[in-house]
Amino acid sequence: MGISRNPTDGPETASRPNGPAAAALVAAGIGSFALGLFTTLTEISAGFKAFLTWSDPVGPLSGKALGAVIVWLVAWAVAANRWRGVDIDFHKAWRWTLILVALGFLLTFPPVFLAFEQ
């Protein structure tokens, strides 16, 4: 007598909510957009450029990079807290991530941010 296995009798896997993963993706997009925004704003405003100069040898790049990391971490913490244990429309989260990363990249592109140079 053989053992018959029904293909649907495989090991059960627990479904995990995708909210935390979506939060990580969207937060990465927000951080990328923040970097682009900070880059462009330093070209627009001398005061903002001085505000983001956290290290004189590095210049405003120090504030842009660390500011973007802070925005990314805060966005990740807030989104992960709100979306913990829930399922999110992952395609929508992915779409917003791509849009935010594209905008962030565009705003760090020299012809774009130099167009706002004072």
C-alpha positions as a Markdown table, in Angstrom:
| # | Residue | x | y | z |
|---|---|---|---|---|
| 1 | Met | 0.0 | 0.0 | 0.0 |
| 2 | Gly | 1.5 | 3.2 | -1.1 |
| 3 | Ile | 1.2 | 6.6 | 0.3 |
| 4 | Ser | -0.9 | 8.9 | -1.8 |
| 5 | Arg | -0.3 | 12.5 | -1.6 |
| 6 | Asn | -2.6 | 15.1 | -2.8 |
| 7 | Pro | -0.7 | 17.9 | -4.3 |
| 8 | Thr | -2.7 | 20.4 | -2.3 |
| 9 | Asp | -1.7 | 18.6 | 0.9 |
| 10 | Gly | 1.7 | 20.3 | 1.0 |
| 11 | Pro | 3.0 | 22.0 | 4.1 |
| 12 | Glu | 0.8 | 24.8 | 5.2 |
| 13 | Thr | 2.4 | 28.2 | 5.0 |
| 14 | Ala | 1.2 | 31.0 | 7.1 |
| 15 | Ser | 0.3 | 34.1 | 5.1 |
| 16 | Arg | 2.2 | 37.1 | 6.3 |
| 17 | Pro | 1.0 | 40.6 | 6.0 |
| 18 | Asn | 2.9 | 42.6 | 3.4 |
| 19 | Gly | 2.5 | 46.0 | 5.2 |
| 20 | Pro | 6.1 | 46.1 | 6.7 |
| 21 | Ala | 7.6 | 45.2 | 3.3 |
| 22 | Ala | 5.5 | 47.9 | 1.6 |
| 23 | Ala | 6.6 | 50.3 | 4.3 |
| 24 | Ala | 10.3 | 49.7 | 3.6 |
| 25 | Leu | 9.8 | 50.2 | -0.2 |
| 26 | Val | 7.8 | 53.4 | 0.2 |
| 27 | Ala | 10.2 | 54.8 | 2.8 |
| 28 | Ala | 13.1 | 54.2 | 0.4 |
| 29 | Gly | 11.2 | 56.2 | -2.2 |
| 30 | Ile | 10.5 | 59.0 | 0.2 |
| 31 | Gly | 14.2 | 59.1 | 1.3 |
| 32 | Ser | 15.3 | 59.2 | -2.4 |
| 33 | Phe | 12.9 | 62.0 | -3.1 |
| 34 | Ala | 14.1 | 63.9 | 0.0 |
| 35 | Leu | 17.7 | 63.7 | -1.2 |
| 36 | Gly | 16.6 | 65.1 | -4.6 |
| 37 | Leu | 14.6 | 67.8 | -2.9 |
| 38 | Phe | 17.4 | 68.8 | -0.6 |
| 39 | Thr | 19.8 | 69.0 | -3.5 |
| 40 | Thr | 17.5 | 71.3 | -5.5 |
| 41 | Leu | 16.6 | 73.4 | -2.5 |
| 42 | Thr | 20.3 | 74.1 | -1.7 |
| 43 | Glu | 20.6 | 75.6 | -5.2 |
| 44 | Ile | 17.5 | 77.7 | -4.8 |
| 45 | Ser | 18.2 | 79.1 | -1.3 |
| 46 | Ala | 21.5 | 80.2 | 0.2 |
| 47 | Gly | 20.0 | 80.0 | 3.6 |
| 48 | Phe | 18.9 | 76.4 | 3.2 |
| 49 | Lys | 22.4 | 75.7 | 1.8 |
| 50 | Ala | 24.0 | 77.2 | 5.0 |
| 51 | Phe | 21.5 | 75.3 | 7.1 |
| 52 | Leu | 22.5 | 71.9 | 5.5 |
| 53 | Thr | 26.2 | 72.6 | 5.9 |
| 54 | Trp | 26.7 | 70.5 | 8.9 |
| 55 | Ser | 30.4 | 70.0 | 8.2 |
| 56 | Asp | 32.5 | 72.7 | 6.7 |
| 57 | Pro | 35.0 | 70.5 | 4.8 |
| 58 | Val | 32.1 | 68.5 | 3.3 |
| 59 | Gly | 29.8 | 71.5 | 2.7 |
| 60 | Pro | 26.0 | 71.1 | 2.2 |
| 61 | Leu | 26.4 | 67.5 | 1.0 |
| 62 | Ser | 26.7 | 66.5 | 4.7 |
| 63 | Gly | 23.2 | 67.9 | 5.5 |
| 64 | Lys | 21.7 | 66.6 | 2.2 |
| 65 | Ala | 22.9 | 63.0 | 2.8 |
| 66 | Leu | 22.2 | 62.8 | 6.5 |
| 67 | Gly | 18.9 | 64.7 | 6.2 |
| 68 | Ala | 17.8 | 62.2 | 3.5 |
| 69 | Val | 18.7 | 59.3 | 5.8 |
| 70 | Ile | 16.8 | 60.9 | 8.7 |
| 71 | Val | 13.7 | 61.4 | 6.5 |
| 72 | Trp | 14.0 | 57.8 | 5.3 |
| 73 | Leu | 14.3 | 56.4 | 8.8 |
| 74 | Val | 11.4 | 58.5 | 10.1 |
| 75 | Ala | 9.2 | 57.6 | 7.0 |
| 76 | Trp | 10.1 | 53.9 | 7.5 |
| 77 | Ala | 9.2 | 54.0 | 11.2 |
| 78 | Val | 5.9 | 55.7 | 10.7 |
| 79 | Ala | 4.8 | 53.6 | 7.8 |
| 80 | Ala | 5.9 | 50.3 | 9.4 |
| 81 | Asn | 4.0 | 51.3 | 12.5 |
| 82 | Arg | 0.9 | 52.2 | 10.6 |
| 83 | Trp | 1.0 | 49.2 | 8.3 |
| 84 | Arg | 2.1 | 46.5 | 10.8 |
| 85 | Gly | 0.0 | 43.4 | 10.5 |
| 86 | Val | -2.0 | 44.6 | 7.5 |
| 87 | Asp | -2.0 | 43.9 | 3.8 |
| 88 | Ile | -1.4 | 46.8 | 1.6 |
| 89 | Asp | -2.0 | 47.0 | -2.2 |
| 90 | Phe | 1.6 | 46.1 | -3.0 |
| 91 | His | 1.4 | 47.2 | -6.7 |
| 92 | Lys | 0.3 | 50.7 | -5.5 |
| 93 | Ala | 3.1 | 50.8 | -3.0 |
| 94 | Trp | 5.6 | 49.7 | -5.7 |
| 95 | Arg | 4.3 | 52.3 | -8.1 |
| 96 | Trp | 4.7 | 55.1 | -5.6 |
| 97 | Thr | 8.2 | 53.9 | -4.8 |
| 98 | Leu | 9.2 | 54.1 | -8.4 |
| 99 | Ile | 7.6 | 57.5 | -8.9 |
| 100 | Leu | 9.4 | 58.9 | -5.8 |
| 101 | Val | 12.8 | 57.3 | -6.7 |
| 102 | Ala | 12.4 | 58.7 | -10.3 |
| 103 | Leu | 11.6 | 62.2 | -8.9 |
| 104 | Gly | 14.5 | 62.0 | -6.5 |
| 105 | Phe | 16.9 | 61.0 | -9.3 |
| 106 | Leu | 15.6 | 63.8 | -11.5 |
| 107 | Leu | 16.1 | 66.4 | -8.8 |
| 108 | Thr | 19.7 | 65.2 | -8.3 |
| 109 | Phe | 20.5 | 65.5 | -12.0 |
| 110 | Pro | 22.7 | 68.5 | -12.6 |
| 111 | Pro | 20.9 | 70.1 | -15.5 |
| 112 | Val | 17.7 | 70.1 | -13.3 |
| 113 | Phe | 19.1 | 71.4 | -10.0 |
| 114 | Leu | 21.5 | 73.9 | -11.7 |
| 115 | Ala | 18.5 | 75.4 | -13.5 |
| 116 | Phe | 17.4 | 76.6 | -10.1 |
| 117 | Glu | 20.9 | 77.9 | -9.2 |
| 118 | Gln | 21.0 | 81.5 | -7.9 |
